[in-house]
Coordinates of C-alpha atoms and ligand atoms in Angstrom, one line a residue:
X18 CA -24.7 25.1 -18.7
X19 CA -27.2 22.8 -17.2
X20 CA -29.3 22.7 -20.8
X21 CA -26.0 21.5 -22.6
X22 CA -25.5 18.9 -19.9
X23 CA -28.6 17.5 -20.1
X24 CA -27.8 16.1 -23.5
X25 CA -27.1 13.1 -23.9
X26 CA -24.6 11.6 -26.8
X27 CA -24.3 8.3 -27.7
X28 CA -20.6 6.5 -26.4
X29 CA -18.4 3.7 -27.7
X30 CA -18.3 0.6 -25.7
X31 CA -15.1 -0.8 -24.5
X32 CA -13.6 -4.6 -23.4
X33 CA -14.9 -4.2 -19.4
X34 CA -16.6 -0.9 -19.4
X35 CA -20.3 -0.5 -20.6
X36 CA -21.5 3.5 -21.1
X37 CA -24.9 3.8 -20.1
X38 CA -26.8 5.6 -22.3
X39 CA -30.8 5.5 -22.5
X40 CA -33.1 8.5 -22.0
X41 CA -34.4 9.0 -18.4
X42 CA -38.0 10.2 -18.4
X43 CA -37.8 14.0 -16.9
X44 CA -35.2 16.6 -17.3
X45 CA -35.6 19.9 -15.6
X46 CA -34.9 23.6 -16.5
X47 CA -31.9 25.0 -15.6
X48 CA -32.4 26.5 -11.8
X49 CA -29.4 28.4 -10.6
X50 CA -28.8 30.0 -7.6
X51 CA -27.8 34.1 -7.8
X52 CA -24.4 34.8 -7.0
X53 CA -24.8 38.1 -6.9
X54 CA -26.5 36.7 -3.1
X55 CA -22.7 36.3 -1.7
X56 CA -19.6 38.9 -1.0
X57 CA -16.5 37.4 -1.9
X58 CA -13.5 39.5 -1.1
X59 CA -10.7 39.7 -3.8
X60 CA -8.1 39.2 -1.0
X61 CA -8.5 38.0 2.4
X62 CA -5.4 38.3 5.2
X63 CA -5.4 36.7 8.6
X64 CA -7.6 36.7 11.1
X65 CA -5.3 37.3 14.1
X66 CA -6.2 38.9 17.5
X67 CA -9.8 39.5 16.1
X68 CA -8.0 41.9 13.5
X69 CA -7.3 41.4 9.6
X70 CA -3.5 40.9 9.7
X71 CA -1.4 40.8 6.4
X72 CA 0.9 37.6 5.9
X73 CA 4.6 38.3 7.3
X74 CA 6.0 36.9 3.6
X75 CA 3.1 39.0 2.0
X76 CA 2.6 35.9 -0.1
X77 CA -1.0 35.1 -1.2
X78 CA -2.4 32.1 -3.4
X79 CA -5.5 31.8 -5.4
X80 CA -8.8 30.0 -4.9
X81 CA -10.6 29.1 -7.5
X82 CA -14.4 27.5 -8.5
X83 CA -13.2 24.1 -9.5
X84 CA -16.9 23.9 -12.0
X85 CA -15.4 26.8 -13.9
X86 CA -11.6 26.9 -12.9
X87 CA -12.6 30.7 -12.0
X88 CA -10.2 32.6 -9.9
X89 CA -12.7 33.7 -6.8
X90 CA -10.1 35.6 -4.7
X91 CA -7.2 35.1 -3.4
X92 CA -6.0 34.4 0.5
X93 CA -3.3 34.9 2.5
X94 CA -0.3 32.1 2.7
X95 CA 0.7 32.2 6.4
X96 CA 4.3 31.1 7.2
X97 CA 5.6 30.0 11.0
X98 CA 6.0 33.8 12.0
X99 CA 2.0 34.2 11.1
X100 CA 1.6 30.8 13.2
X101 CA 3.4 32.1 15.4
X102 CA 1.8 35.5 16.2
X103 CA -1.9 33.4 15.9
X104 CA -0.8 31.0 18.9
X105 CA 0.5 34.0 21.1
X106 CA -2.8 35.5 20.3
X107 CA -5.0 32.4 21.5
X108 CA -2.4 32.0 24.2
X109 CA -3.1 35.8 25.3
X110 CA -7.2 35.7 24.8
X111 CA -7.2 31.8 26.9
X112 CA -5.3 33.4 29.6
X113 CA -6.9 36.6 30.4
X114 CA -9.9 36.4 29.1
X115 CA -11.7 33.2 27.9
X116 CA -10.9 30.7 31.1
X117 CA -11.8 33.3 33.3
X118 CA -15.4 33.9 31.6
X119 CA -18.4 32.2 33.5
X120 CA -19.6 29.4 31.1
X121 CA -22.7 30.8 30.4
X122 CA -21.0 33.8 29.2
X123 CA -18.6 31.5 26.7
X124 CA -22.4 30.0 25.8
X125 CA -23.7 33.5 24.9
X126 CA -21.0 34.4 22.3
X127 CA -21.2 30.4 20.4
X128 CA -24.9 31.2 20.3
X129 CA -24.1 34.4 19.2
X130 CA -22.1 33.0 16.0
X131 CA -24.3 30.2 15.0
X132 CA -27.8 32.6 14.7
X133 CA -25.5 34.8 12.2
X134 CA -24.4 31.7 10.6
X135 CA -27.9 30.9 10.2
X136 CA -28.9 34.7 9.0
X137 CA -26.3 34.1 6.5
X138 CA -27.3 30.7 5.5
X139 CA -27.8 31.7 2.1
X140 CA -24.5 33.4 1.1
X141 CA -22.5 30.9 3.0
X142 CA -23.9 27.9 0.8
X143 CA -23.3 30.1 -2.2
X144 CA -19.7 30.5 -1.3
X145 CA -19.3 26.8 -0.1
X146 CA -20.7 25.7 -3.5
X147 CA -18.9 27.9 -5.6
X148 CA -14.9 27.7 -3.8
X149 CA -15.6 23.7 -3.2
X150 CA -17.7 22.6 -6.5
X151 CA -20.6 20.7 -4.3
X152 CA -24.1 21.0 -5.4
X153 CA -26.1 24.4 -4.2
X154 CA -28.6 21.7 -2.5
X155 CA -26.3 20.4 -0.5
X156 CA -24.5 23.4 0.9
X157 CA -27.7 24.5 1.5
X158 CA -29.7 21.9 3.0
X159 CA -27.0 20.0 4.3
X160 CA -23.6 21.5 5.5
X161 CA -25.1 24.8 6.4
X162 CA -27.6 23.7 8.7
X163 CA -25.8 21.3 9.9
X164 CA -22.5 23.8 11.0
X165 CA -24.9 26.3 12.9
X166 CA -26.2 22.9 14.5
X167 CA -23.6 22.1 16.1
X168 CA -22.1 25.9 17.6
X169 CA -26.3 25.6 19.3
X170 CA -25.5 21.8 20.3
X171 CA -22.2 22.8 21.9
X172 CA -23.6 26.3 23.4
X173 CA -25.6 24.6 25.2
X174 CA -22.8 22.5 27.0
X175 CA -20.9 25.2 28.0
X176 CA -22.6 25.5 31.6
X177 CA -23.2 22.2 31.8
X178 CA -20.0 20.4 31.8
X179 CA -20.6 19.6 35.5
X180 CA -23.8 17.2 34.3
X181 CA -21.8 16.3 31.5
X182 CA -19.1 14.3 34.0
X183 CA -21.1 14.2 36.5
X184 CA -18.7 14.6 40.2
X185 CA -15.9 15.5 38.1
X186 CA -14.1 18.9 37.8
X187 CA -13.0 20.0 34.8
X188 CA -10.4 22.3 33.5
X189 CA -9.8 23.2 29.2
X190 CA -6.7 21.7 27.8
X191 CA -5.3 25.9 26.3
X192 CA -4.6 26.6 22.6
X193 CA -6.2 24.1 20.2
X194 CA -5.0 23.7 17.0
X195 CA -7.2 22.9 14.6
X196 CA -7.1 21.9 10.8
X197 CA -10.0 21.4 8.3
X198 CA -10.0 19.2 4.7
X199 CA -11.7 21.0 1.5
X200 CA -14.8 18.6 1.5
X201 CA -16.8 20.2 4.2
X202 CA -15.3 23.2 5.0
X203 CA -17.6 25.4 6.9
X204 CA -18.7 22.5 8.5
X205 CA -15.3 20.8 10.1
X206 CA -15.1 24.3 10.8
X207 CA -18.2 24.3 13.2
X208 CA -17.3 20.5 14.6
X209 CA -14.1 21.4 15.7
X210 CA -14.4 25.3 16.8
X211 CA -17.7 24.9 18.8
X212 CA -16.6 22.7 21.6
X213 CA -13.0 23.9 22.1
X214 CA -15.0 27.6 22.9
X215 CA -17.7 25.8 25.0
X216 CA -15.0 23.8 27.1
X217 CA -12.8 27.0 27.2
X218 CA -10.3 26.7 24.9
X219 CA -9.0 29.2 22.4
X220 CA -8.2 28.4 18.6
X221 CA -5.9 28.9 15.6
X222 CA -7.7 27.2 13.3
X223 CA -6.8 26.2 9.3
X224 CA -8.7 25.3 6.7
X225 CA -7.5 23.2 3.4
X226 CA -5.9 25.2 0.4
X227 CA -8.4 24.5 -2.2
X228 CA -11.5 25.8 0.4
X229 CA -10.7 28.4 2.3
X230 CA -13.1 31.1 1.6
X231 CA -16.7 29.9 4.3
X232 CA -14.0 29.4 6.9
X233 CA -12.8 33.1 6.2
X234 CA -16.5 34.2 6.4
X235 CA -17.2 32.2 9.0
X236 CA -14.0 34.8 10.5
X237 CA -16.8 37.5 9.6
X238 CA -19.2 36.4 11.8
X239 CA -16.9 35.9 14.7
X240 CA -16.0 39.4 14.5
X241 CA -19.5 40.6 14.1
X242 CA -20.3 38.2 17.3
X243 CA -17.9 40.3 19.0
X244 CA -16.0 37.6 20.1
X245 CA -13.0 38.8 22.5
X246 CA -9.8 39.2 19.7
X247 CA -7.5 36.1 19.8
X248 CA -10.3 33.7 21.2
X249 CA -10.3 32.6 17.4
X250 CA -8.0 32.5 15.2
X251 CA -8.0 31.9 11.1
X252 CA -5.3 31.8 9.5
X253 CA -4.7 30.3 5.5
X254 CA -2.1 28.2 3.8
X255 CA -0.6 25.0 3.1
X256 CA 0.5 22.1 4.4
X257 CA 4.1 23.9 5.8
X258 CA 1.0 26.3 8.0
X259 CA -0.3 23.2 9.4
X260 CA 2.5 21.5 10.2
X261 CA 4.1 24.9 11.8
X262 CA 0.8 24.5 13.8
X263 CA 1.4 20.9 15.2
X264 CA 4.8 21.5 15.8
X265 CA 4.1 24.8 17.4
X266 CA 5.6 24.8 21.1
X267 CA 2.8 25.9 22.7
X268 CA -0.2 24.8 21.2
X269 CA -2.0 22.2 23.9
X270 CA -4.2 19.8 21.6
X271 CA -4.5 19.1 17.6
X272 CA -7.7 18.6 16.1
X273 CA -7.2 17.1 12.5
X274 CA -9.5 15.8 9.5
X275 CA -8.0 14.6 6.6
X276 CA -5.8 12.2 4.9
X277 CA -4.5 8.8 6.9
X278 CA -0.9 9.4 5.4
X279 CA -1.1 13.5 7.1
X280 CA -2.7 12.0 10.1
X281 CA 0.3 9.8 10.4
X282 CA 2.6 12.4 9.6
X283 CA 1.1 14.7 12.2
X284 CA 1.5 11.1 15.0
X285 CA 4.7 10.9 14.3
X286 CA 5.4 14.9 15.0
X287 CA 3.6 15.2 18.4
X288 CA 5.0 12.0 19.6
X289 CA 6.8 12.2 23.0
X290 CA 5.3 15.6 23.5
X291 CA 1.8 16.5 25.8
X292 CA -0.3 17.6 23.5
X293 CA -3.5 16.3 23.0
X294 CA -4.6 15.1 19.2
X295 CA -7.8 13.6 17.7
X296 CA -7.2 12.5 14.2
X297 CA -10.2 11.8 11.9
X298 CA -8.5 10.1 8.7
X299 CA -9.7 8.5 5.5
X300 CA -12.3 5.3 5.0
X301 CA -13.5 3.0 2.8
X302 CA -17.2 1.9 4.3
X303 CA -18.7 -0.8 3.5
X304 CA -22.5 -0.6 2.7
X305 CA -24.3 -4.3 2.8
X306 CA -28.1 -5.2 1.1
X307 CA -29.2 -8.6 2.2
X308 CA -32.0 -10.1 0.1
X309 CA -35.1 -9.1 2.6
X310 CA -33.9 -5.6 2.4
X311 CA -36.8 -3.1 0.6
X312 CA -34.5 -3.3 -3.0
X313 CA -35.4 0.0 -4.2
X314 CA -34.7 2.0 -1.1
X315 CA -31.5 0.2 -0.3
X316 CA -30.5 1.3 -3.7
X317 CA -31.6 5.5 -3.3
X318 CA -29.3 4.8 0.2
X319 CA -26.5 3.2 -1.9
X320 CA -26.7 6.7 -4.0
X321 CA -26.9 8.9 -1.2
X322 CA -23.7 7.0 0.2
X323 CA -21.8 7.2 -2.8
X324 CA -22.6 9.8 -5.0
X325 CA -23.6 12.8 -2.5
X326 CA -21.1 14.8 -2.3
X327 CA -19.1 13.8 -5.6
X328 CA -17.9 11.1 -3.3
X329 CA -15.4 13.5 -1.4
X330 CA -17.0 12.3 2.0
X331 CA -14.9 10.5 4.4
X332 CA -17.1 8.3 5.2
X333 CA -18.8 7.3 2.0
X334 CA -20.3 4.0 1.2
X335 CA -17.6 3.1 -1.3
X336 CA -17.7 -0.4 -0.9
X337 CA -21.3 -2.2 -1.9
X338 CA -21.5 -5.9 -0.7
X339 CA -24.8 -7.5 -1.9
X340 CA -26.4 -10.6 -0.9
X341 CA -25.8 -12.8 -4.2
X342 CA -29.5 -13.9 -4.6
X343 CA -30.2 -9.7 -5.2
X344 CA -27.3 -8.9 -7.3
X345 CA -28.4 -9.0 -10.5
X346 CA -31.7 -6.6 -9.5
X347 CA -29.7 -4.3 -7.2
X348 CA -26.7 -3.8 -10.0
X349 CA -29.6 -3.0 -12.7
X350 CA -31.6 -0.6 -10.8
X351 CA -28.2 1.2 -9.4
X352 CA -27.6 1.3 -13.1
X353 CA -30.9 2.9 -13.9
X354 CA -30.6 5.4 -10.9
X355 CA -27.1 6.6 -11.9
X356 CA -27.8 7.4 -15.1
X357 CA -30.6 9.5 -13.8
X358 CA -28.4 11.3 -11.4
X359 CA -28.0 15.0 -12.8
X360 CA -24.3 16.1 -13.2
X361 CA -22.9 19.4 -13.9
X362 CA -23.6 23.3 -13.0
X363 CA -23.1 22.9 -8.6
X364 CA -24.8 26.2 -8.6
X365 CA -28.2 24.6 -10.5
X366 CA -30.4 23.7 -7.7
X367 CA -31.2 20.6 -9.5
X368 CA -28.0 19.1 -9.7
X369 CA -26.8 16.0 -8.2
X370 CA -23.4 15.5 -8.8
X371 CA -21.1 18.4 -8.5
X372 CA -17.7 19.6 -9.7
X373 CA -14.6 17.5 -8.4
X374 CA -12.8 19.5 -5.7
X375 CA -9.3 20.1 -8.1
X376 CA -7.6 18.8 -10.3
X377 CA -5.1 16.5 -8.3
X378 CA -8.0 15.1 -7.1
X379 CA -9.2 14.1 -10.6
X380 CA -6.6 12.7 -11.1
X381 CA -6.3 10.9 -8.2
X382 CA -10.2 9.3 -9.1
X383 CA -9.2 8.8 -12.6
X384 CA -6.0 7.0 -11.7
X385 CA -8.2 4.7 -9.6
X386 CA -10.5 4.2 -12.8
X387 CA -7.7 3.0 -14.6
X388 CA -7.2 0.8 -12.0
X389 CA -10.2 -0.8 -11.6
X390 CA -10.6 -1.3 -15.5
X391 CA -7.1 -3.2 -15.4
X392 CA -7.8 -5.1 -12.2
X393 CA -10.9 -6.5 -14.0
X394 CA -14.1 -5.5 -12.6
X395 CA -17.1 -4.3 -15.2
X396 CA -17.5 -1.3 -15.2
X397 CA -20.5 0.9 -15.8
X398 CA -20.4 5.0 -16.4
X399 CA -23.4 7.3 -16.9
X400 CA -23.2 8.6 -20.3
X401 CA -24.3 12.3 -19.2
X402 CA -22.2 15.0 -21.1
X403 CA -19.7 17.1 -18.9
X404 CA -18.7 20.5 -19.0
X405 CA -16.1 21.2 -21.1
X406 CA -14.4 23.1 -18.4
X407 CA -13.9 22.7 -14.8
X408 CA -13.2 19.1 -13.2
X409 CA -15.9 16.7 -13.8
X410 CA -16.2 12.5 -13.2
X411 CA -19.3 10.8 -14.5
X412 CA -20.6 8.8 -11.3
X413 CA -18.9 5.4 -11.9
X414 CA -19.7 1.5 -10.9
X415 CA -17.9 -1.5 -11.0
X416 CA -19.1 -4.8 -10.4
X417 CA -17.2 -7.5 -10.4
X418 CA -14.7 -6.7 -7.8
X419 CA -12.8 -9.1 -5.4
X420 CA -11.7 -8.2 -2.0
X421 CA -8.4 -7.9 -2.9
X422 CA -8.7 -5.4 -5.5
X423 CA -7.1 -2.1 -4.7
X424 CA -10.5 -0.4 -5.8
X425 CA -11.6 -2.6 -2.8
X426 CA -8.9 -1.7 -0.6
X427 CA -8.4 2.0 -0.9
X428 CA -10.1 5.0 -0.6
X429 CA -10.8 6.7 -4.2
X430 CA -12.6 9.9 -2.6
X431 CA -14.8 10.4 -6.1
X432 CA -18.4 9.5 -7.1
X433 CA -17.2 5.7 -7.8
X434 CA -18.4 2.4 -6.4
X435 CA -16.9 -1.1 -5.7
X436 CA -19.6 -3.8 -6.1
X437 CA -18.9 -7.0 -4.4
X438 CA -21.2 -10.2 -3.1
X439 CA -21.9 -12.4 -0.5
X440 CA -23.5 -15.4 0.5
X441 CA -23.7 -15.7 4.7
X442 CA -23.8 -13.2 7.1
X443 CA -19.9 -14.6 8.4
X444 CA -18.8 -14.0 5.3
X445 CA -19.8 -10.9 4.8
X446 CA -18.7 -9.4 8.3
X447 CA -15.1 -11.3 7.5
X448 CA -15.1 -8.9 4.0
X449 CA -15.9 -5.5 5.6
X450 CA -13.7 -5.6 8.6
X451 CA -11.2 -6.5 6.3
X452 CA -10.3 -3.2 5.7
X453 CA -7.1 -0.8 7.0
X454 CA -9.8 1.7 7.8
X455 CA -12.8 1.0 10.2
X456 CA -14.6 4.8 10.1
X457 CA -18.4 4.0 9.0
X458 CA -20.7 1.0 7.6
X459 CA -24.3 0.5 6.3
X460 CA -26.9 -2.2 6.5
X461 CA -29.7 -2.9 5.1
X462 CA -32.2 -5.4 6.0
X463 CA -35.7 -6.0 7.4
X464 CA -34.3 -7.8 10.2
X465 CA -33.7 -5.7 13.4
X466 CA -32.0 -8.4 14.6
X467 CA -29.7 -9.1 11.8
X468 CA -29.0 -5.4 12.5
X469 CA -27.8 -5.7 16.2
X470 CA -25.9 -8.9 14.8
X471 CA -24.3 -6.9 12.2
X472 CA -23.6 -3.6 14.2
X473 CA -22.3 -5.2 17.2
X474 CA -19.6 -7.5 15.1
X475 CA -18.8 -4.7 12.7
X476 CA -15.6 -2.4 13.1
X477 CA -16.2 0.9 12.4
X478 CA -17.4 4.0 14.4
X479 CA -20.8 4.9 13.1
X480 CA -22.8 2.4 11.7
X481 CA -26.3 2.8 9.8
X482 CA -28.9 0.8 9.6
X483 CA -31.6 1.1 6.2
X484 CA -30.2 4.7 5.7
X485 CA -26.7 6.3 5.3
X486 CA -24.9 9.7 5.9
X487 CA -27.1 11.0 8.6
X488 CA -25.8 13.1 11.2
X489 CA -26.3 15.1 14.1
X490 CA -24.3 17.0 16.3
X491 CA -25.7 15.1 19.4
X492 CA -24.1 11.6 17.9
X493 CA -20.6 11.4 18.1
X494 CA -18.3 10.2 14.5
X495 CA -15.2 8.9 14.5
X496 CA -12.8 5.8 13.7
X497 CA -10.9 2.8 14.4
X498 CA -8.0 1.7 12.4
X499 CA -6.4 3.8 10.2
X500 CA -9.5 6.1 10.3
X501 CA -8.2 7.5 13.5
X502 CA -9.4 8.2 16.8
X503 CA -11.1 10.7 19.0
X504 CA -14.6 11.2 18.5
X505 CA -16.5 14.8 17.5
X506 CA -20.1 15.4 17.9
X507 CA -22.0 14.8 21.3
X508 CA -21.2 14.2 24.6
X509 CA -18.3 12.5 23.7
X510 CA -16.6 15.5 21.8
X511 CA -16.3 17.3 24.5
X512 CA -13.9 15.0 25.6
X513 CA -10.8 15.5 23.5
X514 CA -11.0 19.2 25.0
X515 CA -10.9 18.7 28.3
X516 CA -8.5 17.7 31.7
X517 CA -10.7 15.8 33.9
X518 CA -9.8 16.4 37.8
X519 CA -10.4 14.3 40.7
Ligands
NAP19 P1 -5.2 16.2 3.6 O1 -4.4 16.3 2.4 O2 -4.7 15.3 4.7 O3 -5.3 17.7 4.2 C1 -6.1 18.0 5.3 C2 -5.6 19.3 5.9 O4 -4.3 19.1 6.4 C3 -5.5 20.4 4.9 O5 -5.9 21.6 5.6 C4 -4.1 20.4 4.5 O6 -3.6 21.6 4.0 C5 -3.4 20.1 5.8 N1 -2.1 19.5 5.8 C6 -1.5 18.9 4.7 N2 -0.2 18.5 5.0 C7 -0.1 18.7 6.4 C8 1.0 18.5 7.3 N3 2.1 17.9 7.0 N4 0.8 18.9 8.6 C9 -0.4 19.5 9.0 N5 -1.4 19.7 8.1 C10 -1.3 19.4 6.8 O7 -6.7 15.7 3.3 P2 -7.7 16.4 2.3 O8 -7.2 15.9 0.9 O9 -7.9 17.8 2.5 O10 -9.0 15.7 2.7 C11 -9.4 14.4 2.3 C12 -9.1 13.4 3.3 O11 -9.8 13.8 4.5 C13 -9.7 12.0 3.0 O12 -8.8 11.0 3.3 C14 -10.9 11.9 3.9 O13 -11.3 10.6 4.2 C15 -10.5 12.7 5.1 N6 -11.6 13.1 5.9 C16 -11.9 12.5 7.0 C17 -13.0 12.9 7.8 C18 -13.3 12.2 9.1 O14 -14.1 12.7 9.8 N7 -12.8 11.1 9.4 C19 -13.8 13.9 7.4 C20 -13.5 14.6 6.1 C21 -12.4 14.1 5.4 P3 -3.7 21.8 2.4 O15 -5.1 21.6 2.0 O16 -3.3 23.3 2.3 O17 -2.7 20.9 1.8
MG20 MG1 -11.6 26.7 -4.3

């Protein structure tokens, strides 16, 4: 696949949109990662009560490899009885087992899980590749890791929630219901599972429709961890399964990442009642160059931020604002770099830009496209050949773009980038806050102090300074606006899991 993608044919220019299309000095043999390396199941049920349990409606639904539009397996569709049954579960193991367990205990199993997530590093980034469509690279050297990071990072709290609020007592909130979106799905998995366990909750747990299958394996591991039944809880399906989750009677807190309009949907349904919620929702970050920046790593950042991950990353640098004076170099070498960008086979381990996670979401980014070509920005595609099947988007720029462009304004989720400019560093502060979300944001300059400027005046939770997309579980993430709020990841995501006494 990768040889045929590698090719390069020539493309008609249009009005507004320029194909790139020149020869980029290296290609590479193909490289794919073995399947063969991974167990997929060709049905998975439930994980209830630390058992396999088949859905009440004995309905199932498909998952497929979005590079290849495969059928992988296919997983069980739980209705409100199966939510139901979960909760009663997690209700069961939080009262007679897992609040009574010293804390070091709690620590031993979450250590437990992440060094067999870490044994299994290699099939679960095969799976997470193949069920999600992300490069093999990325699985493997990014959301893998990064998962059994943060069950170690949270292990280690679990005795030590006395230092972390210091002459407070605490007390877990109960059940915590939890629910995952398809872009990283083993890791929202680990952010959200490992410190309800290390504050003593219990968990019923969903992931998204299109992604199920690591958070099913990561089910495996739980039950090879020995972890007492109904401390965790997986259970598959829809939307309808994680609303009946959120409106379940007894579930104490909801954990959510994914869409703003869900997030408000899910507001709206816990309203007036005491449970708990943090609610990490869309974003639309803006990424700023100012002319002393060093140009040509700016503009690898500017890929990372974009491109990694097909774009399908909350928090991607969507939104480019360069200092006028450096335009013209930093459009022309972003240019250059894109068309160099390998797209195709996510299982080749030299690919760049993977599969788009379905076809709705295609759509969605190609919808946007449109948009962006009729709003009047230039635009400027890579001219790499795509698969003929599977869901594929050539990494896209436009330049050109005014604030109040929707391409501006919303969030695409796909490999595309707004280009805007600036003169003054007021200006450009007024353009990024001006933004319904307020999640993440990126500077670049050789200026610390311009940085300090720009970070303390900027609205968004995470902000990066000369790099992009780095994380670690001891930082927490989260947003303002209509990015949500809560935090996960360090200190501070213990938090959202806890009653503090006294
Ligand atoms: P989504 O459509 O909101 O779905 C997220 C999860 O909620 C899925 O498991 C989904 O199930 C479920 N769901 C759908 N309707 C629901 C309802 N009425 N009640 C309860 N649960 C419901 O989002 P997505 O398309 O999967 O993910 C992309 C979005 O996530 C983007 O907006 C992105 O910015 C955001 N995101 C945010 C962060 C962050 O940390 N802030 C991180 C990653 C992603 P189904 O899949 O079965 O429909
Ligand atoms: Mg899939």
């Amino acid at each position: 696949m990768a040889k045929a993608i590698a090719k390069k044919k020539p493309l008609a220019k249009k009005s507004n949109t320029i194909k790139l299309n020149f020869d980029t000095s290296w290609e590479y043999a193909p490289a794919p990662e073995s399947k063969s390396a991974a167990t997929i199941n060709k049905q998975y049920d439930l994980f209830i009560n630390g058992e396999w349990q088949q859905p009440s409606s004995k309905k199932y639904f498909d998952t497929i490899n979005p590079a290849t539009e495969e059928k992988l397996s296919e997983v069980a569709d739980a209705n409100a009885a199966d939510v139901d049954k979960a909760v009663k579960a997690a209700r069961n193991a939080y009262d007679k087992v897992w609040k009574k367990m010293p804390a070091k205990e709690r620590a031993k199993y979450i250590f437990r899980i992440a060094r067999i997530m870490q044994e299994k590093a290699r099939e679960l980034a095969i799976v997470e590749t193949l069920d999600g469509g992300k490069p093999i690279k990325e699985s493997r050297d990014f959301d893998v890791p990064t998962a059994a990071n943060h069950l170690f990072y949270y292990a280690g709290w679990a005795d030590k929630l006395e230092y972390a609020f210091p002459n407070r007592r605490t007390e877990p909130l109960g059940v915590a219901g939890q629910i995952t979106p398809w872009n990283f799905p083993l890791l929202m998995a680990a952010w959200k599972i490992a410190p309800a366990l290390a504050t003593g909750n219990t968990v019923v747990l969903k992931p998204a429709e299109t992604t199920p299958l690591t958070t099913l394996k990561l089910a495996e591991i739980i039950q090879e961890a020995d972890l007492p039944p109904g401390v965790v809880n997986i259970i598959t399906g829809a939307g309808e399964t994680g609303a009946a989750i959120v409106n379940h009677a007894d579930v104490n807190k909801i954990a959510f990442t994914g869409s703003t309009n869900v997030g408000k949907i899910i507001q709206r349904a816990i309203a007036g009642t005491n449970k708990k919620a943090t609610l990490e929702l869309g974003g639309k970050a803006a990424n700023i160059i100012f002319e002393d920046a060093p140009i040509d790593q700016a503009v690898e950042g500017v890929v990372n931020a974009i491109f990694f991950n097909q774009g399908h990353v909350c928090c991607a640098g969507s939104r480019l604002y360069v200092q006028e004076s450096v335009a013209k170099e930093v459009i022309r070498k972003l240019r250059d770099r894109m068309q160099s960008l390998i797209v195709g086979d996510p299982m080749d381990k030299n690919t760049d830009i993977g599969a788009i996670n379905s076809r709705e979401q295609l759509n969605i980014i190609q919808k946007y496209i449109a948009i962006g070509k009729k709003e009047g920005a230039e635009m400027y595609e890579s001219s790499c050949a795509l698969p003929s099947k599977g869901f594929w988007c050539r990494p896209t720029i436009f330049s050109n773009v005014a604030q109040s462009n929707r391409i501006a304004q919303e969030e695409i989720f796909g490999p595309v980038l707004s280009i805007l400019t600036f003169r003054t560093d007021d200006e450009v502060i007024e353009k990024a806050n001006n933004s319904p979300y307020g999640l993440s944001a990126g500077v670049w300059t050789d200026k610390g102090s311009k940085i300090f400027n720009m970070t303390k005046r900027m609205r968004a939770g995470v902000v990066w300074a000369n790099t992009f997309n780095k994380f670690d579980p001891t930082s927490p993430f989260g947003g303002y606006k209509e990015s949500g709020f809560g935090r996960e990841g360090g200190l501070h995501g213990l938090l959202p899991y806890l009653k503090l006494i006294n």
